[in-house]
């Protein structure tokens, strides 16, 4: 599997709304980080689509190396 482009080396805090669907960019190419804008088209990487289970501020992964997508797990500290 192709590795994603590193879009940032620290997480981005985002307000998530309970019940709302989101598409997290997994390829790192989106100009709208951390959200997908379709830049993955033609690649083997696809966005991580999820529904927020609660309204909260979340640390969204930008390095694309997390083992808990779409959330930051500290993987950027090893880059």
PDB file of N, CA and C in Angstrom:
ATOM      1  N   UNK A   1       0.843  -1.188   0.000  1.00  0.00           N
ATOM      2  CA  UNK A   1       0.000   0.000   0.000  1.00  0.00           C
ATOM      3  C   UNK A   1       0.882   1.243   0.000  1.00  0.00           C
ATOM      4  N   UNK A   2       0.488   2.225  -0.768  1.00  0.00           N
ATOM      5  CA  UNK A   2       1.235   3.464  -0.876  1.00  0.00           C
ATOM      6  C   UNK A   2       1.114   4.278   0.408  1.00  0.00           C
ATOM      7  N   UNK A   3       2.212   4.906   0.802  1.00  0.00           N
ATOM      8  CA  UNK A   3       2.207   5.770   1.990  1.00  0.00           C
ATOM      9  C   UNK A   3       1.568   7.113   1.658  1.00  0.00           C
ATOM     10  N   UNK A   4       0.914   7.676   2.635  1.00  0.00           N
ATOM     11  CA  UNK A   4       0.288   8.980   2.480  1.00  0.00           C
ATOM     12  C   UNK A   4       1.321  10.090   2.595  1.00  0.00           C
ATOM     13  N   UNK A   5       1.006  11.226   1.992  1.00  0.00           N
ATOM     14  CA  UNK A   5       1.826  12.426   2.123  1.00  0.00           C
ATOM     15  C   UNK A   5       1.610  12.991   3.522  1.00  0.00           C
ATOM     16  N   UNK A   6       2.678  13.384   4.185  1.00  0.00           N
ATOM     17  CA  UNK A   6       2.569  13.994   5.510  1.00  0.00           C
ATOM     18  C   UNK A   6       2.083  15.431   5.324  1.00  0.00           C
ATOM     19  N   UNK A   7       0.900  15.728   5.830  1.00  0.00           N
ATOM     20  CA  UNK A   7       0.298  17.049   5.660  1.00  0.00           C
ATOM     21  C   UNK A   7       0.670  17.997   6.798  1.00  0.00           C
ATOM     22  N   UNK A   8       1.179  17.463   7.897  1.00  0.00           N
ATOM     23  CA  UNK A   8       1.565  18.278   9.034  1.00  0.00           C
ATOM     24  C   UNK A   8       2.232  17.420  10.085  1.00  0.00           C
ATOM     25  N   UNK A   9       2.964  18.055  10.969  1.00  0.00           N
ATOM     26  CA  UNK A   9       3.696  17.313  11.997  1.00  0.00           C
ATOM     27  C   UNK A   9       3.147  17.548  13.399  1.00  0.00           C
ATOM     28  N   UNK A  10       1.914  18.002  13.461  1.00  0.00           N
ATOM     29  CA  UNK A  10       1.202  18.116  14.736  1.00  0.00           C
ATOM     30  C   UNK A  10      -0.285  17.987  14.427  1.00  0.00           C
ATOM     31  N   UNK A  11      -1.088  17.595  15.397  1.00  0.00           N
ATOM     32  CA  UNK A  11      -2.522  17.430  15.138  1.00  0.00           C
ATOM     33  C   UNK A  11      -3.215  18.776  14.953  1.00  0.00           C
ATOM     34  N   UNK A  12      -4.373  18.728  14.349  1.00  0.00           N
ATOM     35  CA  UNK A  12      -5.201  19.922  14.186  1.00  0.00           C
ATOM     36  C   UNK A  12      -6.462  19.726  15.007  1.00  0.00           C
ATOM     37  N   UNK A  13      -6.737  20.662  15.877  1.00  0.00           N
ATOM     38  CA  UNK A  13      -7.924  20.585  16.719  1.00  0.00           C
ATOM     39  C   UNK A  13      -9.153  21.015  15.911  1.00  0.00           C
ATOM     40  N   UNK A  14     -10.182  20.178  15.950  1.00  0.00           N
ATOM     41  CA  UNK A  14     -11.414  20.433  15.202  1.00  0.00           C
ATOM     42  C   UNK A  14     -12.615  20.188  16.093  1.00  0.00           C
ATOM     43  N   UNK A  15     -13.645  20.998  15.917  1.00  0.00           N
ATOM     44  CA  UNK A  15     -14.908  20.816  16.625  1.00  0.00           C
ATOM     45  C   UNK A  15     -15.758  19.822  15.841  1.00  0.00           C
ATOM     46  N   UNK A  16     -16.085  18.695  16.456  1.00  0.00           N
ATOM     47  CA  UNK A  16     -16.948  17.696  15.838  1.00  0.00           C
ATOM     48  C   UNK A  16     -18.339  17.799  16.446  1.00  0.00           C
ATOM     49  N   UNK A  17     -19.347  17.597  15.604  1.00  0.00           N
ATOM     50  CA  UNK A  17     -20.735  17.712  16.040  1.00  0.00           C
ATOM     51  C   UNK A  17     -21.392  16.338  16.080  1.00  0.00           C
ATOM     52  N   UNK A  18     -21.988  15.989  17.202  1.00  0.00           N
ATOM     53  CA  UNK A  18     -22.646  14.699  17.377  1.00  0.00           C
ATOM     54  C   UNK A  18     -23.573  14.384  16.216  1.00  0.00           C
ATOM     55  N   UNK A  19     -23.399  13.180  15.632  1.00  0.00           N
ATOM     56  CA  UNK A  19     -24.268  12.718  14.555  1.00  0.00           C
ATOM     57  C   UNK A  19     -23.882  13.183  13.169  1.00  0.00           C
ATOM     58  N   UNK A  20     -22.968  14.129  13.051  1.00  0.00           N
ATOM     59  CA  UNK A  20     -22.554  14.647  11.753  1.00  0.00           C
ATOM     60  C   UNK A  20     -21.497  13.727  11.143  1.00  0.00           C
ATOM     61  N   UNK A  21     -21.567  13.527   9.824  1.00  0.00           N
ATOM     62  CA  UNK A  21     -20.591  12.711   9.101  1.00  0.00           C
ATOM     63  C   UNK A  21     -19.447  13.577   8.593  1.00  0.00           C
ATOM     64  N   UNK A  22     -18.248  13.007   8.637  1.00  0.00           N
ATOM     65  CA  UNK A  22     -17.033  13.687   8.205  1.00  0.00           C
ATOM     66  C   UNK A  22     -16.228  12.748   7.314  1.00  0.00           C
ATOM     67  N   UNK A  23     -15.422  13.319   6.435  1.00  0.00           N
ATOM     68  CA  UNK A  23     -14.524  12.538   5.579  1.00  0.00           C
ATOM     69  C   UNK A  23     -13.108  13.054   5.820  1.00  0.00           C
ATOM     70  N   UNK A  24     -12.341  12.303   6.607  1.00  0.00           N
ATOM     71  CA  UNK A  24     -10.965  12.657   6.953  1.00  0.00           C
ATOM     72  C   UNK A  24     -10.041  12.270   5.810  1.00  0.00           C
ATOM     73  N   UNK A  25      -9.185  13.177   5.408  1.00  0.00           N
ATOM     74  CA  UNK A  25      -8.220  12.926   4.336  1.00  0.00           C
ATOM     75  C   UNK A  25      -7.173  11.930   4.814  1.00  0.00           C
ATOM     76  N   UNK A  26      -7.046  10.820   4.117  1.00  0.00           N
ATOM     77  CA  UNK A  26      -6.033   9.820   4.475  1.00  0.00           C
ATOM     78  C   UNK A  26      -4.819   9.870   3.560  1.00  0.00           C
ATOM     79  N   UNK A  27      -4.920  10.615   2.450  1.00  0.00           N
ATOM     80  CA  UNK A  27      -3.813  10.657   1.483  1.00  0.00           C
ATOM     81  C   UNK A  27      -2.823  11.788   1.770  1.00  0.00           C
ATOM     82  N   UNK A  28      -3.272  12.824   2.470  1.00  0.00           N
ATOM     83  CA  UNK A  28      -2.409  13.959   2.782  1.00  0.00           C
ATOM     84  C   UNK A  28      -2.354  15.017   1.705  1.00  0.00           C
ATOM     85  N   UNK A  29      -3.079  14.844   0.615  1.00  0.00           N
ATOM     86  CA  UNK A  29      -3.013  15.777  -0.522  1.00  0.00           C
ATOM     87  C   UNK A  29      -4.072  16.878  -0.494  1.00  0.00           C
ATOM     88  N   UNK A  30      -5.091  16.733   0.346  1.00  0.00           N
ATOM     89  CA  UNK A  30      -6.177  17.703   0.383  1.00  0.00           C
ATOM     90  C   UNK A  30      -5.674  19.090   0.780  1.00  0.00           C
ATOM     91  N   UNK A  31      -6.211  20.103   0.124  1.00  0.00           N
ATOM     92  CA  UNK A  31      -5.913  21.501   0.486  1.00  0.00           C
ATOM     93  C   UNK A  31      -6.803  21.952   1.638  1.00  0.00           C
ATOM     94  N   UNK A  32      -7.684  21.088   2.095  1.00  0.00           N
ATOM     95  CA  UNK A  32      -8.648  21.405   3.137  1.00  0.00           C
ATOM     96  C   UNK A  32      -8.415  20.524   4.371  1.00  0.00           C
ATOM     97  N   UNK A  33      -7.160  20.333   4.755  1.00  0.00           N
ATOM     98  CA  UNK A  33      -6.806  19.443   5.877  1.00  0.00           C
ATOM     99  C   UNK A  33      -7.535  19.844   7.142  1.00  0.00           C
ATOM    100  N   UNK A  34      -8.007  18.886   7.914  1.00  0.00           N
ATOM    101  CA  UNK A  34      -7.802  17.455   7.790  1.00  0.00           C
ATOM    102  C   UNK A  34      -8.864  16.759   6.948  1.00  0.00           C
ATOM    103  N   UNK A  35      -9.698  17.528   6.257  1.00  0.00           N
ATOM    104  CA  UNK A  35     -10.843  16.967   5.547  1.00  0.00           C
ATOM    105  C   UNK A  35     -10.534  16.688   4.082  1.00  0.00           C
ATOM    106  N   UNK A  36     -11.192  15.692   3.548  1.00  0.00           N
ATOM    107  CA  UNK A  36     -11.011  15.263   2.160  1.00  0.00           C
ATOM    108  C   UNK A  36     -11.613  16.286   1.192  1.00  0.00           C
ATOM    109  N   UNK A  37     -10.896  16.535   0.100  1.00  0.00           N
ATOM    110  CA  UNK A  37     -11.430  17.373  -0.967  1.00  0.00           C
ATOM    111  C   UNK A  37     -11.409  16.634  -2.306  1.00  0.00           C
ATOM    112  N   UNK A  38     -11.148  15.319  -2.263  1.00  0.00           N
ATOM    113  CA  UNK A  38     -11.129  14.516  -3.481  1.00  0.00           C
ATOM    114  C   UNK A  38      -9.767  14.407  -4.145  1.00  0.00           C
ATOM    115  N   UNK A  39      -8.732  14.974  -3.532  1.00  0.00           N
ATOM    116  CA  UNK A  39      -7.389  14.960  -4.120  1.00  0.00           C
ATOM    117  C   UNK A  39      -6.813  13.547  -4.232  1.00  0.00           C
ATOM    118  N   UNK A  40      -7.393  12.591  -3.529  1.00  0.00           N
ATOM    119  CA  UNK A  40      -6.930  11.197  -3.570  1.00  0.00           C
ATOM    120  C   UNK A  40      -7.334  10.496  -4.866  1.00  0.00           C
ATOM    121  N   UNK A  41      -8.184  11.119  -5.647  1.00  0.00           N
ATOM    122  CA  UNK A  41      -8.714  10.500  -6.854  1.00  0.00           C
ATOM    123  C   UNK A  41      -7.589   9.934  -7.720  1.00  0.00           C
ATOM    124  N   UNK A  42      -7.742   8.686  -8.116  1.00  0.00           N
ATOM    125  CA  UNK A  42      -6.738   8.015  -8.931  1.00  0.00           C
ATOM    126  C   UNK A  42      -5.674   7.296  -8.124  1.00  0.00           C
ATOM    127  N   UNK A  43      -5.737   7.414  -6.800  1.00  0.00           N
ATOM    128  CA  UNK A  43      -4.775   6.718  -5.935  1.00  0.00           C
ATOM    129  C   UNK A  43      -5.474   5.558  -5.244  1.00  0.00           C
ATOM    130  N   UNK A  44      -4.728   4.760  -4.524  1.00  0.00           N
ATOM    131  CA  UNK A  44      -5.322   3.648  -3.786  1.00  0.00           C
ATOM    132  C   UNK A  44      -5.773   4.050  -2.384  1.00  0.00           C
ATOM    133  N   UNK A  45      -5.575   5.313  -2.032  1.00  0.00           N
ATOM    134  CA  UNK A  45      -5.973   5.806  -0.709  1.00  0.00           C
ATOM    135  C   UNK A  45      -7.360   6.431  -0.782  1.00  0.00           C
ATOM    136  N   UNK A  46      -8.167   6.169   0.224  1.00  0.00           N
ATOM    137  CA  UNK A  46      -9.524   6.702   0.292  1.00  0.00           C
ATOM    138  C   UNK A  46      -9.736   7.390   1.635  1.00  0.00           C
ATOM    139  N   UNK A  47     -10.658   8.353   1.685  1.00  0.00           N
ATOM    140  CA  UNK A  47     -10.904   9.045   2.954  1.00  0.00           C
ATOM    141  C   UNK A  47     -11.507   8.107   3.996  1.00  0.00           C
ATOM    142  N   UNK A  48     -11.307   8.456   5.241  1.00  0.00           N
ATOM    143  CA  UNK A  48     -11.923   7.740   6.364  1.00  0.00           C
ATOM    144  C   UNK A  48     -13.213   8.490   6.675  1.00  0.00           C
ATOM    145  N   UNK A  49     -14.336   7.899   6.303  1.00  0.00           N
ATOM    146  CA  UNK A  49     -15.633   8.509   6.553  1.00  0.00           C
ATOM    147  C   UNK A  49     -16.134   7.993   7.900  1.00  0.00           C
ATOM    148  N   UNK A  50     -16.540   8.930   8.758  1.00  0.00           N
ATOM    149  CA  UNK A  50     -17.019   8.551  10.087  1.00  0.00           C
ATOM    150  C   UNK A  50     -18.099   9.501  10.549  1.00  0.00           C
ATOM    151  N   UNK A  51     -18.874   9.046  11.519  1.00  0.00           N
ATOM    152  CA  UNK A  51     -19.917   9.865  12.130  1.00  0.00           C
ATOM    153  C   UNK A  51     -19.499  10.139  13.567  1.00  0.00           C
ATOM    154  N   UNK A  52     -19.492  11.410  13.953  1.00  0.00           N
ATOM    155  CA  UNK A  52     -19.119  11.789  15.319  1.00  0.00           C
ATOM    156  C   UNK A  52     -20.127  11.204  16.301  1.00  0.00           C
ATOM    157  N   UNK A  53     -19.613  10.597  17.354  1.00  0.00           N
ATOM    158  CA  UNK A  53     -20.472   9.977  18.366  1.00  0.00           C
ATOM    159  C   UNK A  53     -20.836  10.931  19.485  1.00  0.00           C
ATOM    160  N   UNK A  54     -20.164  12.102  19.488  1.00  0.00           N
ATOM    161  CA  UNK A  54     -20.478  13.132  20.478  1.00  0.00           C
ATOM    162  C   UNK A  54     -19.949  14.468  19.974  1.00  0.00           C
ATOM    163  N   UNK A  55     -20.469  15.553  20.515  1.00  0.00           N
ATOM    164  CA  UNK A  55     -19.956  16.866  20.202  1.00  0.00           C
ATOM    165  C   UNK A  55     -18.733  17.086  21.077  1.00  0.00           C
ATOM    166  N   UNK A  56     -17.594  17.345  20.434  1.00  0.00           N
ATOM    167  CA  UNK A  56     -16.349  17.514  21.177  1.00  0.00           C
ATOM    168  C   UNK A  56     -15.280  18.145  20.299  1.00  0.00           C
ATOM    169  N   UNK A  57     -14.219  18.609  20.951  1.00  0.00           N
ATOM    170  CA  UNK A  57     -13.019  19.061  20.249  1.00  0.00           C
ATOM    171  C   UNK A  57     -12.104  17.851  20.150  1.00  0.00           C
ATOM    172  N   UNK A  58     -11.639  17.560  18.933  1.00  0.00           N
ATOM    173  CA  UNK A  58     -10.817  16.370  18.717  1.00  0.00           C
ATOM    174  C   UNK A  58      -9.510  16.739  18.024  1.00  0.00           C
ATOM    175  N   UNK A  59      -8.453  16.013  18.372  1.00  0.00           N
ATOM    176  CA  UNK A  59      -7.142  16.177  17.743  1.00  0.00           C
ATOM    177  C   UNK A  59      -7.104  15.289  16.505  1.00  0.00           C
ATOM    178  N   UNK A  60      -7.191  15.906  15.340  1.00  0.00           N
ATOM    179  CA  UNK A  60      -7.217  15.167  14.085  1.00  0.00           C
ATOM    180  C   UNK A  60      -5.793  15.005  13.555  1.00  0.00           C
ATOM    181  N   UNK A  61      -5.470  13.804  13.125  1.00  0.00           N
ATOM    182  CA  UNK A  61      -4.130  13.488  12.630  1.00  0.00           C
ATOM    183  C   UNK A  61      -3.863  14.195  11.304  1.00  0.00           C
ATOM    184  N   UNK A  62      -2.707  14.836  11.200  1.00  0.00           N
ATOM    185  CA  UNK A  62      -2.264  15.443   9.949  1.00  0.00           C
ATOM    186  C   UNK A  62      -1.062  14.715   9.356  1.00  0.00           C
ATOM    187  N   UNK A  63      -0.358  13.938  10.169  1.00  0.00           N
ATOM    188  CA  UNK A  63       0.823  13.232   9.649  1.00  0.00           C
ATOM    189  C   UNK A  63       0.422  11.984   8.859  1.00  0.00           C
ATOM    190  N   UNK A  64      -0.813  11.541   9.030  1.00  0.00           N
ATOM    191  CA  UNK A  64      -1.390  10.393   8.322  1.00  0.00           C
ATOM    192  C   UNK A  64      -0.734   9.066   8.687  1.00  0.00           C
ATOM    193  N   UNK A  65      -0.031   9.026   9.815  1.00  0.00           N
ATOM    194  CA  UNK A  65       0.641   7.807  10.273  1.00  0.00           C
ATOM    195  C   UNK A  65      -0.060   7.179  11.467  1.00  0.00           C
ATOM    196  N   UNK A  66      -1.148   7.763  11.936  1.00  0.00           N
ATOM    197  CA  UNK A  66      -1.855   7.282  13.118  1.00  0.00           C
ATOM    198  C   UNK A  66      -2.346   5.844  12.974  1.00  0.00           C
ATOM    199  N   UNK A  67      -2.373   5.132  14.070  1.00  0.00           N
ATOM    200  CA  UNK A  67      -2.955   3.787  14.069  1.00  0.00           C
ATOM    201  C   UNK A  67      -4.412   3.844  14.517  1.00  0.00           C
ATOM    202  N   UNK A  68      -4.923   5.074  14.741  1.00  0.00           N
ATOM    203  CA  UNK A  68      -6.299   5.284  15.175  1.00  0.00           C
ATOM    204  C   UNK A  68      -6.967   6.359  14.317  1.00  0.00           C
ATOM    205  N   UNK A  69      -6.997   6.160  12.986  1.00  0.00           N
ATOM    206  CA  UNK A  69      -7.553   7.201  12.125  1.00  0.00           C
ATOM    207  C   UNK A  69      -9.020   7.460  12.428  1.00  0.00           C
ATOM    208  N   UNK A  70      -9.435   8.695  12.443  1.00  0.00           N
ATOM    209  CA  UNK A  70      -8.773   9.905  11.991  1.00  0.00           C
ATOM    210  C   UNK A  70      -8.066  10.680  13.104  1.00  0.00           C
ATOM    211  N   UNK A  71      -8.006  10.086  14.275  1.00  0.00           N
ATOM    212  CA  UNK A  71      -7.512  10.814  15.443  1.00  0.00           C
ATOM    213  C   UNK A  71      -6.003  10.673  15.621  1.00  0.00           C
ATOM    214  N   UNK A  72      -5.390  11.717  16.149  1.00  0.00           N
ATOM    215  CA  UNK A  72      -3.958  11.711  16.439  1.00  0.00           C
ATOM    216  C   UNK A  72      -3.659  10.706  17.549  1.00  0.00           C
ATOM    217  N   UNK A  73      -2.600   9.921  17.363  1.00  0.00           N
ATOM    218  CA  UNK A  73      -2.161   8.992  18.410  1.00  0.00           C
ATOM    219  C   UNK A  73      -0.709   9.265  18.814  1.00  0.00           C
ATOM    220  N   UNK A  74      -0.170  10.423  18.385  1.00  0.00           N
ATOM    221  CA  UNK A  74       1.196  10.781  18.713  1.00  0.00           C
ATOM    222  C   UNK A  74       2.239  10.271  17.734  1.00  0.00           C
ATOM    223  N   UNK A  75       1.812   9.639  16.652  1.00  0.00           N
ATOM    224  CA  UNK A  75       2.757   9.104  15.661  1.00  0.00           C
ATOM    225  C   UNK A  75       3.662  10.173  15.073  1.00  0.00           C
ATOM    226  N   UNK A  76       3.200  11.425  15.024  1.00  0.00           N
ATOM    227  CA  UNK A  76       4.007  12.504  14.471  1.00  0.00           C
ATOM    228  C   UNK A  76       5.294  12.730  15.281  1.00  0.00           C
ATOM    229  N   UNK A  77       5.302  12.283  16.523  1.00  0.00           N
ATOM    230  CA  UNK A  77       6.485  12.455  17.387  1.00  0.00           C
ATOM    231  C   UNK A  77       7.649  11.563  16.919  1.00  0.00           C
ATOM    232  N   UNK A  78       7.366  10.555  16.112  1.00  0.00           N
ATOM    233  CA  UNK A  78       8.378   9.627  15.630  1.00  0.00           C
ATOM    234  C   UNK A  78       8.892   9.959  14.230  1.00  0.00           C
ATOM    235  N   UNK A  79       8.381  11.036  13.645  1.00  0.00           N
ATOM    236  CA  UNK A  79       8.792  11.402  12.272  1.00  0.00           C
ATOM    237  C   UNK A  79      10.146  12.095  12.266  1.00  0.00           C
TER     238      UNK A  79
END
